[in-house]
Structures are given as structure tokens and as C-alpha cells.
Amino acid sequence: MSYELKIALRFLKSGKTQTLFILLGIAVGVAVQIFLGSLITSLQESLVDRTIGNSSQITIEAEDDAISRILTERGSDTTLLRGNFSTFEKSLNNWTLIVDQLQGDARITAISPVIQGTALIRSAGKNQSIQVKGIQLENADKIYEITKRLTVGDPVIEGNNILIGTKLSENLGIGAGSVVSLLTPKGETVRFIVGGVFDLENESVNESLVFMNLKRAQKLFQLGSGITAIEIQISDPFEADVAADDWKSMLGEVNIDQWKEQNQQLLSALASQSSSSYTIQFFVILAVTLGISSVLAVSVVQKSKEIGILKAMGSTKTSASRIFLLQGLILGILGSMVGSVLGILLLSVYQLFNQGNGSLVINYKWSSILIIGMIATAAATFASLIPARRSANLNPMEAIKNG
């Protein structure tokens, strides 16, 4: 152990009250940062999960036909143009090739081909407009978790079996085993059996969405072997725009929509939350830094006689400075360790008193705690620079005489 370290520890021990207050200040600052950072991060993750956790993050569809593009570009003055052409139904006929191309992308966690269309459901004299989604249950389950969210019945959509939402089941007074009729936009009426009832924890979805087998939906909407879209989830939802751009250049003539384009207000709110959190954390660490610097500056005055004696005995300016830098480093490390424990304890207590259905689950990341601790340690060391420089510039004779 170097003599600078021994003296630094001796100075800290001799001023126990000052040392305790500095450690407490660092610990509280670190705890507040850990608590606030974890709270904001968990809140953001919860908001994002509720928004896109069980829905498509990236959707690939066929491009608009030429007539639709002209109408969209030119506006209402060309509405008569469509009358000379039949309405174009967008479908992806080469979807299997697209799926094969995307399968090798490590970012993808779920990929589900779907057919989506509108229909009218009828039962016991009651009618309601619905959205029909034809799926491959195994693939769609990775996005919607349909199997886990069934409240009644079995997760089977083979043949003429369908799955309906809880709100739709309530509105029509039907359940598992009920027989219903679906009227398509082309006037065809087909009878289906309700195989199960799901709850996707969204009232509008539970009221309007019906799942059926992909091949059965192809036949119902007369799409042949085509589909209307490919729904995708990726490991990092915030990289959806990057992935969409990559696939656009690779796949060519398709429309690729991603959730960030459709949720600009949410993203703005998340950015504002992050900015507020970073601002608060900055001022917390600034307050801790100024406090440490002030206390160590007082310590230089109190220890000026000892520093003067050391310099008179041959200690260099560098050694004198190092004593206070080591004090800042030691205080930073110890304060960060205590603050980390205190921060985790605060999170546990908060979680304990906010248990219940729908309560926010707060998760902390060790990597974030480590970064906060490192920043606090660096700030404590930086705070000791001014006192260290002041001790290095002390005149040994004056220090001994006036100390």
C-alpha cells in the first residue's frame, strides 16, 4: 500500500463525520438515480409492450395498384378514372418467397402470414360487423399469444372452426360450440363453429376480431394462394424502422409499415420522459459533486499543517494531490456500493406497496446500475481535483506556521 493511500485513509478516519456525510450524499444520489432510471425505463417498456407487445411491429403488404396511386396522387378531380376499371384487391402472391428471404434475419422473433378482411357475423337475429383474420395458428401465436389468452374452448381453427373475442361473445350471446353465419362483402354466406373465446386485453379488438385458418380465409375471400400481409415482430422494437428500410431495399415492390410511423405521439412522449429523467439525474450528480468538492476543500484547510509537514519532509506536489484524489475515489466507490444497495431496496419496497392487478412491474438492469456507479465514482474523483490542486500549491512553511 502506497503512503498516499495510507494517509488518505487516515484523513478519512480522522474526519469521520465529514466522511459519513459525503458517503451518505453519494449513496442517496446513486439510489435516486437507480430508482428514477429503473422506474422510467420500466414505465416506457410497459407502454411499448401494451402498444405493440401483442401486435405486428412490421407489416409487409402488396403495393397499391397503378390506379390507386394515380387517385392518391392527383386527388378528387380524377375520381371518374376508377369507374373504368375493376377494384384492385391487394394480395401478396409471392409471400412464400418473401418469408423464405426473411427467415435468415436474426432480428426476427415471429413472422406470420395473414389474410385480413371484413364480414358481417350473424347469430340468433343479431348482426355485427367484424374483422376476419386468417392465420397459421402456430406462427400467429408467437405474436398474439392466442392459446394463452383463451378463456373458453380449445385453440383449434381447422376447417370451419373460428375463435372470437370475449366482447363479441357477450354482444351476440354466443360461446364455444355455437354456430354462426358470416356474410362476406361479395354476398356469400358461410356457417362457422365457434371453437373458443379469447381475451386480448383490448375491448375494441375483443369486440371486432375473429381468427380463422389461413387456407379457409383464402377460400372465403377468394384469394387463391395469396395473402394480404405478413406480420412480423423483432427482438428490438425500436429498430423497426432500420429493419423496414433494410427489407424494402431487399424485397423491392412491397409496402412496409412499421409501428414507429404509426405511433409518433407515443415516441415523443417517451423521448420527453427520457429527457426529464436525464435532466434530473444530471442535477442530482452535480449536487453530489459540488458537495464533495466543498467538504474536501474544507478538509484541505483543516489538514494544511499535516500537508505542510509532509511537503517539508520531501513529499512532492503530485503526492499531495494524489492524497485527495484517492479520497475522492474511495468515497465514490464506497458511496456507489451503498447507494446501489439502497436503490435496489427502494425498488423492492416500492414494488411491495404497489402490488395488484395492472400494477407496474419495475425491473432493474445490473448494467445500468454499474454505469450509474461508475459515473458517481468518476464524479467523486473529479470533485476532488480542486482540493487536490489547492493542497499541491500549499507553501509548507506557511502551512506549518498557520496550521
mmCIF file of C-alpha atoms in Angstrom:
data_model
loop_
_atom_site.group_PDB
_atom_site.id
_atom_site.type_symbol
_atom_site.label_atom_id
_atom_site.label_comp_id
_atom_site.label_asym_id
_atom_site.label_seq_id
_atom_site.Cartn_x
_atom_site.Cartn_y
_atom_site.Cartn_z
ATOM 1 C CA MET A 1 0.000 0.000 0.000
ATOM 2 C CA SER A 2 1.423 3.386 -1.045
ATOM 3 C CA TYR A 3 1.919 6.011 1.630
ATOM 4 C CA GLU A 4 -0.524 8.353 -0.221
ATOM 5 C CA LEU A 5 -3.268 5.746 0.194
ATOM 6 C CA LYS A 6 -2.414 5.240 3.875
ATOM 7 C CA ILE A 7 -2.587 8.989 4.520
ATOM 8 C CA ALA A 8 -5.830 9.317 2.508
ATOM 9 C CA LEU A 9 -7.444 6.595 4.657
ATOM 10 C CA ARG A 10 -6.107 8.233 7.825
ATOM 11 C CA PHE A 11 -7.577 11.597 6.788
ATOM 12 C CA LEU A 12 -10.944 9.950 6.121
ATOM 13 C CA LYS A 13 -10.897 8.174 9.502
ATOM 14 C CA SER A 14 -9.914 11.318 11.384
ATOM 15 C CA GLY A 15 -12.874 13.227 9.925
ATOM 16 C CA LYS A 16 -15.495 10.544 10.459
ATOM 17 C CA THR A 17 -18.451 12.930 10.471
ATOM 18 C CA GLN A 18 -17.409 14.570 7.199
ATOM 19 C CA THR A 19 -16.706 11.185 5.641
ATOM 20 C CA LEU A 20 -20.093 9.859 6.748
ATOM 21 C CA PHE A 21 -21.970 12.826 5.286
ATOM 22 C CA ILE A 22 -20.111 12.550 1.976
ATOM 23 C CA LEU A 23 -20.816 8.811 1.768
ATOM 24 C CA LEU A 24 -24.468 9.441 2.587
ATOM 25 C CA GLY A 25 -24.718 12.134 -0.090
ATOM 26 C CA ILE A 26 -23.201 9.868 -2.752
ATOM 27 C CA ALA A 27 -25.344 6.914 -1.661
ATOM 28 C CA VAL A 28 -28.575 8.925 -1.800
ATOM 29 C CA GLY A 29 -27.629 10.369 -5.193
ATOM 30 C CA VAL A 30 -26.880 6.919 -6.628
ATOM 31 C CA ALA A 31 -30.054 5.445 -5.085
ATOM 32 C CA VAL A 32 -32.206 8.215 -6.568
ATOM 33 C CA GLN A 33 -30.655 7.689 -9.997
ATOM 34 C CA ILE A 34 -31.174 3.923 -9.877
ATOM 35 C CA PHE A 35 -34.755 4.273 -8.653
ATOM 36 C CA LEU A 36 -35.698 7.013 -11.118
ATOM 37 C CA GLY A 37 -33.916 5.392 -14.069
ATOM 38 C CA SER A 38 -35.489 1.973 -13.401
ATOM 39 C CA LEU A 39 -38.941 3.497 -12.882
ATOM 40 C CA ILE A 40 -38.863 5.494 -16.132
ATOM 41 C CA THR A 41 -37.384 2.594 -18.120
ATOM 42 C CA SER A 42 -39.958 0.125 -16.781
ATOM 43 C CA LEU A 43 -42.774 2.578 -17.499
ATOM 44 C CA GLN A 44 -41.569 3.025 -21.077
ATOM 45 C CA GLU A 45 -41.225 -0.721 -21.587
ATOM 46 C CA SER A 46 -44.731 -1.215 -20.215
ATOM 47 C CA LEU A 47 -46.189 1.435 -22.549
ATOM 48 C CA VAL A 48 -44.438 -0.031 -25.566
ATOM 49 C CA ASP A 49 -45.478 -3.561 -24.595
ATOM 50 C CA ARG A 50 -49.122 -2.522 -24.214
ATOM 51 C CA THR A 51 -48.983 -0.760 -27.567
ATOM 52 C CA ILE A 52 -47.189 -3.360 -29.687
ATOM 53 C CA GLY A 53 -46.412 -6.274 -27.379
ATOM 54 C CA ASN A 54 -49.098 -8.491 -28.908
ATOM 55 C CA SER A 55 -49.414 -6.986 -32.341
ATOM 56 C CA SER A 56 -47.430 -6.678 -35.525
ATOM 57 C CA GLN A 57 -44.412 -4.376 -35.275
ATOM 58 C CA ILE A 58 -43.656 -4.518 -39.014
ATOM 59 C CA THR A 59 -46.263 -5.309 -41.680
ATOM 60 C CA ILE A 60 -45.451 -6.171 -45.288
ATOM 61 C CA GLU A 61 -48.214 -5.693 -47.853
ATOM 62 C CA ALA A 62 -48.546 -5.598 -51.624
ATOM 63 C CA GLU A 63 -48.003 -2.257 -53.317
ATOM 64 C CA ASP A 64 -51.027 -0.216 -54.381
ATOM 65 C CA ASP A 65 -52.087 -0.779 -57.966
ATOM 66 C CA ALA A 66 -51.414 1.904 -60.557
ATOM 67 C CA ILE A 67 -54.980 3.256 -60.491
ATOM 68 C CA SER A 68 -54.937 3.705 -56.683
ATOM 69 C CA ARG A 69 -51.605 5.516 -56.876
ATOM 70 C CA ILE A 70 -52.947 7.928 -59.500
ATOM 71 C CA LEU A 71 -56.045 8.635 -57.423
ATOM 72 C CA THR A 72 -53.991 9.187 -54.295
ATOM 73 C CA GLU A 73 -51.521 11.487 -56.018
ATOM 74 C CA ARG A 74 -53.973 13.628 -58.007
ATOM 75 C CA GLY A 75 -56.866 13.929 -55.579
ATOM 76 C CA SER A 76 -60.600 14.076 -56.097
ATOM 77 C CA ASP A 77 -60.517 15.578 -59.619
ATOM 78 C CA THR A 78 -59.755 12.121 -61.088
ATOM 79 C CA THR A 79 -62.396 10.074 -59.276
ATOM 80 C CA LEU A 80 -64.074 9.078 -62.552
ATOM 81 C CA LEU A 81 -60.973 7.160 -63.601
ATOM 82 C CA ARG A 82 -61.710 4.244 -61.260
ATOM 83 C CA GLY A 83 -65.111 3.713 -62.870
ATOM 84 C CA ASN A 84 -63.447 2.263 -65.981
ATOM 85 C CA PHE A 85 -61.544 -0.376 -64.033
ATOM 86 C CA SER A 86 -62.460 -3.077 -61.566
ATOM 87 C CA THR A 87 -61.413 -2.546 -57.970
ATOM 88 C CA PHE A 88 -57.975 -3.990 -57.326
ATOM 89 C CA GLU A 89 -57.649 -6.318 -54.346
ATOM 90 C CA LYS A 90 -54.194 -6.128 -52.859
ATOM 91 C CA SER A 91 -52.651 -9.526 -52.213
ATOM 92 C CA LEU A 92 -49.166 -10.974 -51.880
ATOM 93 C CA ASN A 93 -48.980 -13.931 -54.227
ATOM 94 C CA ASN A 94 -45.238 -14.462 -53.775
ATOM 95 C CA TRP A 95 -45.416 -14.403 -49.966
ATOM 96 C CA THR A 96 -43.701 -17.759 -49.505
ATOM 97 C CA LEU A 97 -40.592 -16.404 -51.268
ATOM 98 C CA ILE A 98 -40.649 -13.296 -49.074
ATOM 99 C CA VAL A 99 -40.945 -15.411 -45.918
ATOM 100 C CA ASP A 100 -38.024 -17.578 -47.084
ATOM 101 C CA GLN A 101 -35.912 -14.465 -47.679
ATOM 102 C CA LEU A 102 -36.647 -13.091 -44.225
ATOM 103 C CA GLN A 103 -36.237 -16.332 -42.260
ATOM 104 C CA GLY A 104 -32.467 -15.888 -42.037
ATOM 105 C CA ASP A 105 -32.701 -12.465 -40.368
ATOM 106 C CA ALA A 106 -31.669 -12.932 -36.730
ATOM 107 C CA ARG A 107 -33.677 -9.864 -35.680
ATOM 108 C CA ILE A 108 -36.995 -11.586 -36.383
ATOM 109 C CA THR A 109 -38.694 -13.331 -33.453
ATOM 110 C CA ALA A 110 -42.050 -14.021 -35.140
ATOM 111 C CA ILE A 111 -43.312 -13.986 -38.727
ATOM 112 C CA SER A 112 -46.930 -14.677 -39.576
ATOM 113 C CA PRO A 113 -48.676 -14.588 -42.973
ATOM 114 C CA VAL A 114 -52.260 -13.329 -42.638
ATOM 115 C CA ILE A 115 -55.410 -12.617 -44.589
ATOM 116 C CA GLN A 116 -57.491 -9.763 -43.275
ATOM 117 C CA GLY A 117 -60.944 -8.805 -44.463
ATOM 118 C CA THR A 118 -64.322 -7.557 -43.283
ATOM 119 C CA ALA A 119 -67.503 -9.535 -42.840
ATOM 120 C CA LEU A 120 -70.845 -9.476 -41.064
ATOM 121 C CA ILE A 121 -71.431 -12.059 -38.343
ATOM 122 C CA ARG A 122 -74.972 -13.258 -37.648
ATOM 123 C CA SER A 123 -76.394 -15.263 -34.776
ATOM 124 C CA ALA A 124 -79.922 -15.556 -33.399
ATOM 125 C CA GLY A 125 -81.096 -12.484 -35.267
ATOM 126 C CA LYS A 126 -78.178 -10.325 -34.174
ATOM 127 C CA ASN A 127 -75.696 -8.856 -36.664
ATOM 128 C CA GLN A 128 -72.296 -7.228 -36.143
ATOM 129 C CA SER A 129 -69.501 -6.057 -38.411
ATOM 130 C CA ILE A 130 -66.190 -7.838 -37.755
ATOM 131 C CA GLN A 131 -62.607 -8.054 -38.931
ATOM 132 C CA VAL A 132 -61.687 -11.563 -40.059
ATOM 133 C CA LYS A 133 -58.035 -12.561 -39.767
ATOM 134 C CA GLY A 134 -56.879 -15.762 -41.410
ATOM 135 C CA ILE A 135 -53.766 -17.127 -39.716
ATOM 136 C CA GLN A 136 -51.455 -20.054 -39.268
ATOM 137 C CA LEU A 137 -52.085 -20.554 -35.563
ATOM 138 C CA GLU A 138 -48.552 -21.733 -34.738
ATOM 139 C CA ASN A 139 -46.982 -18.600 -36.243
ATOM 140 C CA ALA A 140 -49.639 -16.111 -35.119
ATOM 141 C CA ASP A 141 -49.436 -17.485 -31.573
ATOM 142 C CA LYS A 142 -45.901 -16.051 -31.289
ATOM 143 C CA ILE A 143 -47.348 -12.568 -31.802
ATOM 144 C CA TYR A 144 -50.840 -12.653 -30.284
ATOM 145 C CA GLU A 145 -50.399 -15.450 -27.702
ATOM 146 C CA ILE A 146 -53.866 -16.667 -28.638
ATOM 147 C CA THR A 147 -53.511 -20.068 -26.963
ATOM 148 C CA LYS A 148 -52.600 -18.496 -23.604
ATOM 149 C CA ARG A 149 -55.437 -15.973 -23.839
ATOM 150 C CA LEU A 150 -58.306 -18.392 -24.477
ATOM 151 C CA THR A 151 -60.959 -18.147 -21.771
ATOM 152 C CA VAL A 152 -63.270 -20.831 -23.178
ATOM 153 C CA GLY A 153 -62.804 -23.638 -25.689
ATOM 154 C CA ASP A 154 -59.769 -25.017 -27.479
ATOM 155 C CA PRO A 155 -57.141 -23.355 -29.696
ATOM 156 C CA VAL A 156 -58.354 -25.092 -32.865
ATOM 157 C CA ILE A 157 -59.140 -23.286 -36.115
ATOM 158 C CA GLU A 158 -59.057 -26.152 -38.582
ATOM 159 C CA GLY A 159 -61.912 -26.446 -41.075
ATOM 160 C CA ASN A 160 -64.834 -24.170 -40.227
ATOM 161 C CA ASN A 161 -63.774 -23.512 -36.625
ATOM 162 C CA ILE A 162 -63.197 -19.895 -35.615
ATOM 163 C CA LEU A 163 -62.065 -18.063 -32.483
ATOM 164 C CA ILE A 164 -63.891 -14.927 -31.306
ATOM 165 C CA GLY A 165 -63.250 -12.246 -28.673
ATOM 166 C CA THR A 166 -64.917 -12.026 -25.269
ATOM 167 C CA LYS A 167 -66.794 -8.804 -26.059
ATOM 168 C CA LEU A 168 -68.170 -10.219 -29.327
ATOM 169 C CA SER A 169 -69.203 -13.367 -27.464
ATOM 170 C CA GLU A 170 -71.042 -11.219 -24.920
ATOM 171 C CA ASN A 171 -72.733 -8.998 -27.527
ATOM 172 C CA LEU A 172 -74.106 -11.885 -29.564
ATOM 173 C CA GLY A 173 -74.727 -14.240 -26.653
ATOM 174 C CA ILE A 174 -72.603 -16.997 -28.163
ATOM 175 C CA GLY A 175 -69.741 -19.156 -26.927
ATOM 176 C CA ALA A 176 -67.695 -22.253 -27.670
ATOM 177 C CA GLY A 177 -69.767 -24.659 -29.775
ATOM 178 C CA SER A 178 -72.146 -22.016 -31.124
ATOM 179 C CA VAL A 179 -72.904 -21.907 -34.849
ATOM 180 C CA VAL A 180 -72.737 -18.520 -36.591
ATOM 181 C CA SER A 181 -73.020 -17.228 -40.147
ATOM 182 C CA LEU A 182 -70.519 -14.920 -41.848
ATOM 183 C CA LEU A 183 -71.655 -12.713 -44.714
ATOM 184 C CA THR A 184 -68.767 -11.577 -46.941
ATOM 185 C CA PRO A 185 -68.668 -8.325 -48.966
ATOM 186 C CA LYS A 186 -69.311 -10.422 -52.103
ATOM 187 C CA GLY A 187 -72.647 -11.606 -50.723
ATOM 188 C CA GLU A 188 -71.630 -15.149 -49.797
ATOM 189 C CA THR A 189 -72.949 -16.576 -46.520
ATOM 190 C CA VAL A 190 -70.928 -19.307 -44.783
ATOM 191 C CA ARG A 191 -71.637 -21.099 -41.490
ATOM 192 C CA PHE A 192 -68.861 -21.475 -38.890
ATOM 193 C CA ILE A 193 -68.481 -23.094 -35.478
ATOM 194 C CA VAL A 194 -67.063 -21.082 -32.570
ATOM 195 C CA GLY A 195 -64.169 -23.164 -31.283
ATOM 196 C CA GLY A 196 -63.092 -20.836 -28.494
ATOM 197 C CA VAL A 197 -63.234 -17.353 -26.971
ATOM 198 C CA PHE A 198 -60.088 -15.259 -26.429
ATOM 199 C CA ASP A 199 -59.262 -12.150 -24.413
ATOM 200 C CA LEU A 200 -56.520 -9.982 -25.947
ATOM 201 C CA GLU A 201 -56.999 -7.385 -23.173
ATOM 202 C CA ASN A 202 -58.267 -4.805 -25.650
ATOM 203 C CA GLU A 203 -62.019 -4.201 -25.719
ATOM 204 C CA SER A 204 -62.206 -2.983 -29.319
ATOM 205 C CA VAL A 205 -60.182 -5.990 -30.523
ATOM 206 C CA ASN A 206 -62.229 -8.410 -28.416
ATOM 207 C CA GLU A 207 -65.383 -6.957 -29.969
ATOM 208 C CA SER A 208 -64.392 -6.994 -33.634
ATOM 209 C CA LEU A 209 -61.665 -9.562 -34.344
ATOM 210 C CA VAL A 210 -62.268 -13.160 -35.459
ATOM 211 C CA PHE A 211 -59.497 -15.674 -36.164
ATOM 212 C CA MET A 212 -59.827 -18.486 -38.683
ATOM 213 C CA ASN A 213 -57.490 -20.811 -40.549
ATOM 214 C CA LEU A 214 -55.406 -19.158 -43.278
ATOM 215 C CA LYS A 215 -56.486 -21.564 -46.032
ATOM 216 C CA ARG A 216 -60.123 -21.229 -45.056
ATOM 217 C CA ALA A 217 -59.813 -17.435 -45.232
ATOM 218 C CA GLN A 218 -58.195 -17.692 -48.674
ATOM 219 C CA LYS A 219 -61.243 -19.603 -49.861
ATOM 220 C CA LEU A 220 -63.693 -17.292 -48.060
ATOM 221 C CA PHE A 221 -62.258 -14.135 -49.665
ATOM 222 C CA GLN A 222 -61.420 -15.874 -52.962
ATOM 223 C CA LEU A 223 -57.719 -15.002 -52.877
ATOM 224 C CA GLY A 224 -56.434 -18.279 -54.254
ATOM 225 C CA SER A 225 -52.986 -18.884 -52.735
ATOM 226 C CA GLY A 226 -52.376 -15.203 -51.928
ATOM 227 C CA ILE A 227 -52.426 -13.379 -48.619
ATOM 228 C CA THR A 228 -52.973 -9.748 -47.671
ATOM 229 C CA ALA A 229 -49.994 -9.166 -45.365
ATOM 230 C CA ILE A 230 -47.038 -10.601 -43.482
ATOM 231 C CA GLU A 231 -46.910 -9.586 -39.813
ATOM 232 C CA ILE A 232 -43.537 -9.527 -38.077
ATOM 233 C CA GLN A 233 -42.110 -8.962 -34.612
ATOM 234 C CA ILE A 234 -38.410 -8.329 -33.963
ATOM 235 C CA SER A 235 -36.211 -8.609 -30.886
ATOM 236 C CA ASP A 236 -35.736 -4.829 -30.511
ATOM 237 C CA PRO A 237 -38.934 -2.928 -31.413
ATOM 238 C CA PHE A 238 -37.042 0.379 -31.562
ATOM 239 C CA GLU A 239 -35.033 -0.988 -34.518
ATOM 240 C CA ALA A 240 -38.221 -1.496 -36.559
ATOM 241 C CA ASP A 241 -37.500 1.468 -38.850
ATOM 242 C CA VAL A 242 -33.976 0.223 -39.577
ATOM 243 C CA ALA A 243 -35.181 -3.305 -40.322
ATOM 244 C CA ALA A 244 -38.003 -1.970 -42.523
ATOM 245 C CA ASP A 245 -35.537 0.088 -44.595
ATOM 246 C CA ASP A 246 -33.242 -2.931 -44.989
ATOM 247 C CA TRP A 247 -36.079 -5.151 -46.183
ATOM 248 C CA LYS A 248 -37.502 -2.511 -48.509
ATOM 249 C CA SER A 249 -34.275 -2.420 -50.485
ATOM 250 C CA MET A 250 -34.091 -6.230 -50.471
ATOM 251 C CA LEU A 251 -37.718 -7.072 -51.312
ATOM 252 C CA GLY A 252 -38.428 -4.311 -53.813
ATOM 253 C CA GLU A 253 -42.060 -3.641 -54.779
ATOM 254 C CA VAL A 254 -43.896 -4.039 -51.479
ATOM 255 C CA ASN A 255 -45.292 -1.673 -48.852
ATOM 256 C CA ILE A 256 -43.616 -1.989 -45.458
ATOM 257 C CA ASP A 257 -45.245 -0.272 -42.487
ATOM 258 C CA GLN A 258 -43.709 -0.216 -39.027
ATOM 259 C CA TRP A 259 -45.134 0.767 -35.656
ATOM 260 C CA LYS A 260 -42.925 3.819 -35.134
ATOM 261 C CA GLU A 261 -44.564 5.580 -38.095
ATOM 262 C CA GLN A 262 -47.996 4.986 -36.588
ATOM 263 C CA ASN A 263 -47.105 5.948 -33.006
ATOM 264 C CA GLN A 264 -45.271 9.256 -33.286
ATOM 265 C CA GLN A 265 -47.101 10.727 -30.287
ATOM 266 C CA LEU A 266 -46.071 7.804 -28.094
ATOM 267 C CA LEU A 267 -42.449 8.105 -29.192
ATOM 268 C CA SER A 268 -42.496 11.855 -28.483
ATOM 269 C CA ALA A 269 -43.861 11.178 -25.001
ATOM 270 C CA LEU A 270 -41.154 8.568 -24.358
ATOM 271 C CA ALA A 271 -38.457 10.974 -25.542
ATOM 272 C CA SER A 272 -39.804 13.677 -23.217
ATOM 273 C CA GLN A 273 -39.792 11.224 -20.305
ATOM 274 C CA SER A 274 -36.192 10.257 -21.021
ATOM 275 C CA SER A 275 -35.103 13.883 -21.303
ATOM 276 C CA SER A 276 -36.745 14.720 -17.973
ATOM 277 C CA SER A 277 -35.107 11.724 -16.314
ATOM 278 C CA TYR A 278 -31.638 12.587 -17.656
ATOM 279 C CA THR A 279 -32.044 16.231 -16.562
ATOM 280 C CA ILE A 280 -32.990 15.242 -13.021
ATOM 281 C CA GLN A 281 -30.151 12.727 -12.814
ATOM 282 C CA PHE A 282 -27.669 15.308 -14.088
ATOM 283 C CA PHE A 283 -28.595 17.799 -11.387
ATOM 284 C CA VAL A 284 -28.502 15.077 -8.733
ATOM 285 C CA ILE A 285 -24.934 14.123 -9.658
ATOM 286 C CA LEU A 286 -23.985 17.821 -9.958
ATOM 287 C CA ALA A 287 -25.263 18.464 -6.421
ATOM 288 C CA VAL A 288 -23.298 15.463 -5.121
ATOM 289 C CA THR A 289 -20.155 16.620 -6.923
ATOM 290 C CA LEU A 290 -20.350 20.158 -5.522
ATOM 291 C CA GLY A 291 -20.978 18.794 -2.041
ATOM 292 C CA ILE A 292 -17.934 16.530 -2.174
ATOM 293 C CA SER A 293 -15.747 19.306 -3.543
ATOM 294 C CA SER A 294 -16.858 21.699 -0.790
ATOM 295 C CA VAL A 295 -16.235 19.218 2.030
ATOM 296 C CA LEU A 296 -12.823 18.188 0.710
ATOM 297 C CA ALA A 297 -11.872 21.855 0.277
ATOM 298 C CA VAL A 298 -12.611 22.376 3.972
ATOM 299 C CA SER A 299 -10.576 19.247 4.696
ATOM 300 C CA VAL A 300 -7.560 20.807 2.933
ATOM 301 C CA VAL A 301 -7.753 23.781 5.296
ATOM 302 C CA GLN A 302 -8.133 21.515 8.306
ATOM 303 C CA LYS A 303 -5.235 19.298 7.253
ATOM 304 C CA SER A 304 -2.960 22.093 5.999
ATOM 305 C CA LYS A 305 -0.465 21.602 8.850
ATOM 306 C CA GLU A 306 -0.153 17.863 8.138
ATOM 307 C CA ILE A 307 0.202 18.555 4.398
ATOM 308 C CA GLY A 308 2.858 21.197 5.123
ATOM 309 C CA ILE A 309 4.842 18.740 7.270
ATOM 310 C CA LEU A 310 4.643 16.100 4.524
ATOM 311 C CA LYS A 311 5.891 18.566 1.914
ATOM 312 C CA ALA A 312 8.661 19.752 4.246
ATOM 313 C CA MET A 313 9.745 16.104 4.581
ATOM 314 C CA GLY A 314 10.104 15.837 0.814
ATOM 315 C CA SER A 315 6.618 14.968 -0.404
ATOM 316 C CA THR A 316 6.035 16.260 -3.935
ATOM 317 C CA LYS A 317 3.126 18.274 -5.252
ATOM 318 C CA THR A 318 1.957 15.186 -7.115
ATOM 319 C CA SER A 319 1.881 13.107 -3.938
ATOM 320 C CA ALA A 320 -0.039 15.800 -2.058
ATOM 321 C CA SER A 321 -2.592 15.974 -4.867
ATOM 322 C CA ARG A 322 -2.871 12.200 -5.057
ATOM 323 C CA ILE A 323 -3.915 12.000 -1.382
ATOM 324 C CA PHE A 324 -7.104 13.961 -2.053
ATOM 325 C CA LEU A 325 -7.746 12.284 -5.402
ATOM 326 C CA LEU A 326 -7.588 8.928 -3.616
ATOM 327 C CA GLN A 327 -10.024 10.219 -1.001
ATOM 328 C CA GLY A 328 -12.478 11.150 -3.761
ATOM 329 C CA LEU A 329 -12.017 7.752 -5.437
ATOM 330 C CA ILE A 330 -12.537 5.823 -2.188
ATOM 331 C CA LEU A 331 -15.599 7.869 -1.270
ATOM 332 C CA GLY A 332 -17.011 7.375 -4.779
ATOM 333 C CA ILE A 333 -16.558 3.579 -4.717
ATOM 334 C CA LEU A 334 -17.967 3.122 -1.207
ATOM 335 C CA GLY A 335 -20.831 5.581 -1.797
ATOM 336 C CA SER A 336 -21.747 3.870 -5.093
ATOM 337 C CA MET A 337 -21.810 0.447 -3.445
ATOM 338 C CA VAL A 338 -24.017 1.640 -0.580
ATOM 339 C CA GLY A 339 -26.205 3.630 -2.996
ATOM 340 C CA SER A 340 -26.692 0.600 -5.268
ATOM 341 C CA VAL A 341 -27.932 -1.489 -2.348
ATOM 342 C CA LEU A 342 -30.174 1.361 -1.194
ATOM 343 C CA GLY A 343 -31.552 1.875 -4.716
ATOM 344 C CA ILE A 344 -32.444 -1.809 -5.123
ATOM 345 C CA LEU A 345 -34.034 -1.753 -1.660
ATOM 346 C CA LEU A 346 -36.137 1.291 -2.640
ATOM 347 C CA LEU A 347 -37.321 -0.501 -5.773
ATOM 348 C CA SER A 348 -38.261 -3.585 -3.748
ATOM 349 C CA VAL A 349 -40.196 -1.528 -1.191
ATOM 350 C CA TYR A 350 -41.981 0.418 -3.949
ATOM 351 C CA GLN A 351 -42.913 -2.843 -5.675
ATOM 352 C CA LEU A 352 -44.128 -4.317 -2.381
ATOM 353 C CA PHE A 353 -46.507 -1.423 -1.702
ATOM 354 C CA ASN A 354 -47.791 -1.249 -5.291
ATOM 355 C CA GLN A 355 -48.767 -4.836 -5.879
ATOM 356 C CA GLY A 356 -52.041 -5.688 -7.565
ATOM 357 C CA ASN A 357 -53.655 -6.265 -10.916
ATOM 358 C CA GLY A 358 -52.299 -3.980 -13.574
ATOM 359 C CA SER A 359 -49.567 -2.581 -11.345
ATOM 360 C CA LEU A 360 -46.295 -1.596 -12.963
ATOM 361 C CA VAL A 361 -43.551 -4.192 -12.665
ATOM 362 C CA ILE A 362 -40.228 -2.435 -12.146
ATOM 363 C CA ASN A 363 -37.154 -4.243 -13.424
ATOM 364 C CA TYR A 364 -33.628 -3.029 -12.864
ATOM 365 C CA LYS A 365 -30.634 -3.867 -15.024
ATOM 366 C CA TRP A 366 -27.250 -4.612 -13.489
ATOM 367 C CA SER A 367 -25.551 -2.969 -16.459
ATOM 368 C CA SER A 368 -27.399 0.308 -15.729
ATOM 369 C CA ILE A 369 -26.559 0.114 -12.025
ATOM 370 C CA LEU A 370 -22.899 -0.448 -12.917
ATOM 371 C CA ILE A 371 -22.875 2.557 -15.251
ATOM 372 C CA ILE A 372 -24.513 4.785 -12.617
ATOM 373 C CA GLY A 373 -21.953 3.623 -10.036
ATOM 374 C CA MET A 374 -19.072 4.335 -12.410
ATOM 375 C CA ILE A 375 -20.424 7.814 -13.163
ATOM 376 C CA ALA A 376 -20.814 8.557 -9.450
ATOM 377 C CA THR A 377 -17.269 7.326 -8.740
ATOM 378 C CA ALA A 378 -15.885 9.419 -11.594
ATOM 379 C CA ALA A 379 -17.837 12.456 -10.338
ATOM 380 C CA ALA A 380 -16.480 11.991 -6.796
ATOM 381 C CA THR A 381 -12.933 11.736 -8.133
ATOM 382 C CA PHE A 382 -13.475 14.789 -10.324
ATOM 383 C CA ALA A 383 -14.851 16.694 -7.322
ATOM 384 C CA SER A 384 -11.538 16.163 -5.520
ATOM 385 C CA LEU A 385 -9.496 17.823 -8.290
ATOM 386 C CA ILE A 386 -9.855 21.373 -6.943
ATOM 387 C CA PRO A 387 -8.991 20.419 -3.329
ATOM 388 C CA ALA A 388 -6.102 18.303 -4.660
ATOM 389 C CA ARG A 389 -4.731 21.213 -6.668
ATOM 390 C CA ARG A 390 -5.122 23.505 -3.677
ATOM 391 C CA SER A 391 -3.163 21.109 -1.435
ATOM 392 C CA ALA A 392 -0.418 20.840 -4.053
ATOM 393 C CA ASN A 393 0.026 24.628 -4.078
ATOM 394 C CA LEU A 394 0.305 24.989 -0.280
ATOM 395 C CA ASN A 395 3.523 26.604 0.923
ATOM 396 C CA PRO A 396 4.896 24.106 3.523
ATOM 397 C CA MET A 397 6.358 26.782 5.833
ATOM 398 C CA GLU A 398 3.204 28.886 5.849
ATOM 399 C CA ALA A 399 1.039 25.804 6.281
ATOM 400 C CA ILE A 400 3.049 24.674 9.321
ATOM 401 C CA LYS A 401 3.167 28.182 10.775
ATOM 402 C CA ASN A 402 -0.559 28.966 10.284
ATOM 403 C CA GLY A 403 -1.857 25.427 10.692
#
